[in-house]
Amino acid sequence: MLQHHIEQHSVVDNQRLVVTLASTQAEIEEAQRLRYEIFANEMGAKIQSINGLDIDKYDEHCQHLIVRDEDNGRIVGCYRLLTIEGARKVGGWYSAGEFDLSRIEHILDRTVELGRACVHKDYRNGGVVLLLWTGLIKFMHLENLSYMIGCGSISMSDGGHSAASLYRKLEKKYLSPLEYRVFPHVPVQLDKLQQDLEVSTPALIKGYLRAGAYICGEPAWDPAFNSADVLIMMPITRLDERYLKHFCR
């Protein structure tokens, strides 16, 4: 089974962790409960909930990558992974709801879309994210996938000034080649916002960029999360050699 090929154990700050793919509906629901706790309760996102779970139409067509604390049994981190087969069944990619993906259409049959990444607040020491990435890279190798895409969110809690400033900073170094450029359906009005603030990059986006990812164009506005979303894309061939050696050992 795919779960057994991806499973990996690790000890970080005396926490015994294991990453694998969810294999039961109960595990998926536990991941959805963690997502709701973080996105709705912690971040204030306006998302629909069923019994305290974050559920949408994509979930049943995704693989769910989970990290569990082996000492207390809790799921403490998760990703959901959508491939072309799932995207066809559900009617499209999640990111296509925010961006025109026409220019990258030719790579999507070899792509995994990452979504709903979250880590429990007591486990944000880097270990869970590292295990999620390890599981992700193993999944890509096993499924013969060459690209990863996903929406990276930047808070617009200050009206969007920090998001505009961060995008202008990041585009100077990380903007993709034209052939990977996408276009937001509802663009953030960058020119109406302050663009010279000193801002820090969200940890998840910073991790992607350090590993070798691109930003594929200007951000879209996500009203549910009140965020400016940029499309992140990385060909596996751009994955930094240091990361590749760690993830594929």
CSV table of C-alpha atoms in Angstrom, one decimal:
chain,number,residue,atom,x,y,z
A,1,MET,CA,0.0,0.0,0.0
A,2,LEU,CA,1.1,3.6,-0.7
A,3,GLN,CA,0.8,4.4,3.0
A,4,HIS,CA,3.5,2.0,3.9
A,5,HIS,CA,5.9,3.4,1.3
A,6,ILE,CA,5.5,6.9,2.6
A,7,GLU,CA,5.5,6.2,6.3
A,8,GLN,CA,8.5,7.6,8.2
A,9,HIS,CA,9.2,8.1,11.9
A,10,SER,CA,11.2,11.0,13.5
A,11,VAL,CA,12.0,12.3,17.0
A,12,VAL,CA,12.0,16.1,17.3
A,13,ASP,CA,12.4,17.8,20.7
A,14,ASN,CA,11.5,14.5,22.4
A,15,GLN,CA,8.3,14.3,20.3
A,16,ARG,CA,7.9,10.9,18.5
A,17,LEU,CA,6.3,11.7,15.2
A,18,VAL,CA,5.2,9.6,12.2
A,19,VAL,CA,4.0,10.8,8.8
A,20,THR,CA,1.8,8.7,6.5
A,21,LEU,CA,-1.3,9.0,4.3
A,22,ALA,CA,-4.7,8.8,6.0
A,23,SER,CA,-6.2,5.3,5.4
A,24,THR,CA,-9.6,5.6,7.1
A,25,GLN,CA,-12.4,8.1,7.2
A,26,ALA,CA,-11.8,8.6,10.9
A,27,GLU,CA,-8.3,9.8,10.2
A,28,ILE,CA,-9.5,12.2,7.5
A,29,GLU,CA,-12.1,13.6,9.9
A,30,GLU,CA,-9.4,14.1,12.6
A,31,ALA,CA,-7.3,16.1,10.1
A,32,GLN,CA,-10.4,18.1,9.1
A,33,ARG,CA,-11.0,18.9,12.8
A,34,LEU,CA,-7.4,20.1,13.2
A,35,ARG,CA,-7.9,22.3,10.1
A,36,TYR,CA,-11.1,23.8,11.6
A,37,GLU,CA,-9.4,24.5,14.9
A,38,ILE,CA,-6.6,26.4,13.2
A,39,PHE,CA,-8.3,28.1,10.3
A,40,ALA,CA,-11.6,29.1,12.0
A,41,ASN,CA,-10.8,29.3,15.7
A,42,GLU,CA,-7.2,30.5,15.5
A,43,MET,CA,-7.1,32.5,12.3
A,44,GLY,CA,-10.7,33.6,12.1
A,45,ALA,CA,-11.4,32.3,8.6
A,46,LYS,CA,-15.1,32.3,7.6
A,47,ILE,CA,-15.4,28.6,6.6
A,48,GLN,CA,-18.5,26.4,6.6
A,49,SER,CA,-18.3,23.6,9.2
A,50,ILE,CA,-20.0,20.3,9.8
A,51,ASN,CA,-19.6,19.2,13.4
A,52,GLY,CA,-16.5,21.3,13.9
A,53,LEU,CA,-14.8,19.9,10.7
A,54,ASP,CA,-13.3,21.9,7.8
A,55,ILE,CA,-14.8,20.1,4.8
A,56,ASP,CA,-15.2,21.1,1.2
A,57,LYS,CA,-15.9,19.3,-2.1
A,58,TYR,CA,-12.2,18.6,-2.8
A,59,ASP,CA,-11.6,16.5,0.3
A,60,GLU,CA,-13.1,13.2,-0.9
A,61,HIS,CA,-10.9,13.4,-4.1
A,62,CYS,CA,-7.6,14.0,-2.3
A,63,GLN,CA,-5.0,12.0,-0.5
A,64,HIS,CA,-4.5,13.3,3.1
A,65,LEU,CA,-1.0,13.4,4.4
A,66,ILE,CA,-0.9,13.4,8.2
A,67,VAL,CA,1.6,13.6,11.0
A,68,ARG,CA,0.7,11.9,14.3
A,69,ASP,CA,2.3,12.2,17.7
A,70,GLU,CA,3.0,8.6,18.6
A,71,ASP,CA,2.9,9.3,22.3
A,72,ASN,CA,-0.6,10.7,22.6
A,73,GLY,CA,-2.0,9.5,19.3
A,74,ARG,CA,-3.1,13.0,18.0
A,75,ILE,CA,-2.8,14.2,14.5
A,76,VAL,CA,-0.7,17.3,14.8
A,77,GLY,CA,-0.1,18.3,11.1
A,78,CYS,CA,-1.7,17.7,7.7
A,79,TYR,CA,-1.6,18.4,4.0
A,80,ARG,CA,-4.1,17.4,1.4
A,81,LEU,CA,-2.8,16.3,-2.0
A,82,LEU,CA,-4.8,16.6,-5.3
A,83,THR,CA,-3.6,15.0,-8.5
A,84,ILE,CA,-5.0,15.2,-12.0
A,85,GLU,CA,-7.3,12.2,-11.4
A,86,GLY,CA,-8.9,13.8,-8.4
A,87,ALA,CA,-9.1,17.2,-10.2
A,88,ARG,CA,-11.0,15.6,-13.1
A,89,LYS,CA,-13.5,14.0,-10.7
A,90,VAL,CA,-14.2,17.1,-8.7
A,91,GLY,CA,-14.3,19.4,-11.8
A,92,GLY,CA,-11.0,21.2,-11.5
A,93,TRP,CA,-8.1,22.3,-9.3
A,94,TYR,CA,-8.7,24.2,-6.1
A,95,SER,CA,-6.3,27.0,-7.3
A,96,ALA,CA,-8.3,27.3,-10.5
A,97,GLY,CA,-11.0,29.0,-8.4
A,98,GLU,CA,-8.6,31.8,-7.8
A,99,PHE,CA,-6.3,31.9,-10.9
A,100,ASP,CA,-6.4,31.4,-14.6
A,101,LEU,CA,-4.1,28.4,-15.0
A,102,SER,CA,-4.1,28.3,-18.8
A,103,ARG,CA,-0.3,28.8,-19.1
A,104,ILE,CA,0.5,25.8,-16.9
A,105,GLU,CA,-2.1,23.6,-18.4
A,106,HIS,CA,0.6,21.5,-20.1
A,107,ILE,CA,2.2,20.4,-16.8
A,108,LEU,CA,-1.0,19.6,-14.7
A,109,ASP,CA,-1.1,15.9,-15.6
A,110,ARG,CA,2.3,15.6,-13.8
A,111,THR,CA,1.4,17.9,-10.9
A,112,VAL,CA,0.3,17.6,-7.3
A,113,GLU,CA,-1.7,20.4,-5.7
A,114,LEU,CA,-1.0,21.1,-2.1
A,115,GLY,CA,-3.7,22.5,0.2
A,116,ARG,CA,-5.0,23.0,3.7
A,117,ALA,CA,-1.5,22.8,5.3
A,118,CYS,CA,-1.6,23.2,9.0
A,119,VAL,CA,0.3,22.4,12.2
A,120,HIS,CA,-1.0,22.2,15.7
A,121,LYS,CA,0.2,25.3,17.8
A,122,ASP,CA,2.1,23.1,20.2
A,123,TYR,CA,4.2,21.5,17.4
A,124,ARG,CA,5.5,24.5,15.4
A,125,ASN,CA,9.2,23.8,16.0
A,126,GLY,CA,9.8,22.8,12.4
A,127,GLY,CA,9.7,19.0,12.9
A,128,VAL,CA,6.2,18.5,11.7
A,129,VAL,CA,6.7,20.6,8.6
A,130,LEU,CA,9.9,18.6,7.8
A,131,LEU,CA,8.0,15.3,8.0
A,132,LEU,CA,5.2,16.6,5.9
A,133,TRP,CA,7.7,17.6,3.2
A,134,THR,CA,9.4,14.2,3.5
A,135,GLY,CA,6.0,12.5,2.9
A,136,LEU,CA,5.2,14.9,0.0
A,137,ILE,CA,8.5,14.2,-1.8
A,138,LYS,CA,8.1,10.4,-1.4
A,139,PHE,CA,4.5,10.7,-2.7
A,140,MET,CA,5.7,12.6,-5.8
A,141,HIS,CA,8.4,10.0,-6.5
A,142,LEU,CA,6.0,7.1,-6.1
A,143,GLU,CA,3.3,8.7,-8.3
A,144,ASN,CA,5.9,9.9,-10.9
A,145,LEU,CA,5.0,13.6,-10.5
A,146,SER,CA,7.2,16.4,-11.5
A,147,TYR,CA,5.6,19.6,-10.2
A,148,MET,CA,3.9,20.9,-7.1
A,149,ILE,CA,1.5,23.9,-6.9
A,150,GLY,CA,-0.5,25.5,-4.1
A,151,CYS,CA,-1.8,28.7,-2.8
A,152,GLY,CA,0.4,30.6,-0.3
A,153,SER,CA,-1.6,32.9,1.9
A,154,ILE,CA,-0.6,36.4,3.1
A,155,SER,CA,-2.8,38.0,5.7
A,156,MET,CA,-4.8,41.2,4.7
A,157,SER,CA,-5.7,42.1,8.3
A,158,ASP,CA,-4.2,45.5,7.8
A,159,GLY,CA,-6.2,46.2,4.7
A,160,GLY,CA,-3.6,44.6,2.4
A,161,HIS,CA,-0.6,47.0,2.8
A,162,SER,CA,1.7,44.3,4.2
A,163,ALA,CA,0.6,41.8,1.6
A,164,ALA,CA,1.3,44.3,-1.2
A,165,SER,CA,4.7,45.2,0.3
A,166,LEU,CA,5.6,41.5,0.7
A,167,TYR,CA,4.6,40.6,-2.9
A,168,ARG,CA,6.7,43.5,-4.3
A,169,LYS,CA,9.7,42.3,-2.3
A,170,LEU,CA,9.3,38.6,-3.3
A,171,GLU,CA,8.7,39.2,-7.0
A,172,LYS,CA,12.1,40.7,-7.4
A,173,LYS,CA,13.8,37.4,-6.6
A,174,TYR,CA,11.2,34.6,-6.9
A,175,LEU,CA,8.9,35.5,-9.8
A,176,SER,CA,8.5,32.6,-12.2
A,177,PRO,CA,9.4,32.5,-15.9
A,178,LEU,CA,6.6,33.7,-18.2
A,179,GLU,CA,5.6,30.1,-19.2
A,180,TYR,CA,4.5,29.5,-15.6
A,181,ARG,CA,2.7,32.8,-15.1
A,182,VAL,CA,-0.9,32.7,-13.8
A,183,PHE,CA,-3.5,35.4,-13.5
A,184,PRO,CA,-5.9,36.1,-10.5
A,185,HIS,CA,-9.6,36.1,-11.1
A,186,VAL,CA,-10.0,38.7,-8.3
A,187,PRO,CA,-6.7,40.5,-8.1
A,188,VAL,CA,-5.5,42.3,-5.1
A,189,GLN,CA,-5.4,46.0,-6.0
A,190,LEU,CA,-1.7,46.4,-5.4
A,191,ASP,CA,-1.4,49.9,-6.9
A,192,LYS,CA,-3.9,51.2,-4.3
A,193,LEU,CA,-1.9,49.9,-1.4
A,194,GLN,CA,1.3,50.9,0.3
A,195,GLN,CA,4.2,48.8,-1.0
A,196,ASP,CA,7.3,49.7,0.9
A,197,LEU,CA,6.6,48.3,4.4
A,198,GLU,CA,9.1,46.1,6.2
A,199,VAL,CA,7.4,42.8,6.4
A,200,SER,CA,8.3,39.2,7.2
A,201,THR,CA,7.5,36.3,4.9
A,202,PRO,CA,5.0,33.7,6.3
A,203,ALA,CA,6.9,30.6,7.4
A,204,LEU,CA,5.2,28.2,4.9
A,205,ILE,CA,5.9,30.5,1.9
A,206,LYS,CA,9.4,31.1,3.1
A,207,GLY,CA,10.0,27.3,3.3
A,208,TYR,CA,8.7,26.8,-0.3
A,209,LEU,CA,10.9,29.6,-1.7
A,210,ARG,CA,14.0,28.4,0.1
A,211,ALA,CA,13.5,24.9,-1.3
A,212,GLY,CA,13.4,26.3,-4.8
A,213,ALA,CA,9.8,27.4,-5.6
A,214,TYR,CA,8.5,30.2,-7.8
A,215,ILE,CA,5.8,32.7,-7.2
A,216,CYS,CA,3.7,32.6,-10.4
A,217,GLY,CA,2.3,36.1,-10.5
A,218,GLU,CA,0.3,38.7,-8.7
A,219,PRO,CA,-1.9,37.7,-5.7
A,220,ALA,CA,-5.7,36.9,-5.7
A,221,TRP,CA,-8.0,38.0,-2.9
A,222,ASP,CA,-9.5,35.1,-0.9
A,223,PRO,CA,-12.5,36.5,1.0
A,224,ALA,CA,-13.0,33.5,3.2
A,225,PHE,CA,-9.6,33.8,4.7
A,226,ASN,CA,-9.2,37.5,4.1
A,227,SER,CA,-5.8,36.8,2.5
A,228,ALA,CA,-3.8,37.6,-0.5
A,229,ASP,CA,-3.0,34.3,-2.2
A,230,VAL,CA,-0.1,33.8,-4.5
A,231,LEU,CA,0.3,30.6,-6.6
A,232,ILE,CA,3.4,28.8,-5.6
A,233,MET,CA,4.9,26.3,-8.1
A,234,MET,CA,8.0,24.2,-8.0
A,235,PRO,CA,9.4,21.7,-10.5
A,236,ILE,CA,11.0,18.9,-8.6
A,237,THR,CA,14.1,19.5,-10.6
A,238,ARG,CA,14.5,22.9,-8.7
A,239,LEU,CA,14.3,21.3,-5.3
A,240,ASP,CA,17.5,22.4,-3.5
A,241,GLU,CA,20.0,19.5,-3.3
A,242,ARG,CA,20.3,19.8,0.5
A,243,TYR,CA,16.5,19.2,0.8
A,244,LEU,CA,16.5,16.4,-1.8
A,245,LYS,CA,19.2,14.5,0.1
A,246,HIS,CA,17.3,14.8,3.3
A,247,PHE,CA,13.8,13.9,1.9
A,248,CYS,CA,14.9,11.0,-0.3
A,249,ARG,CA,17.2,9.2,2.1
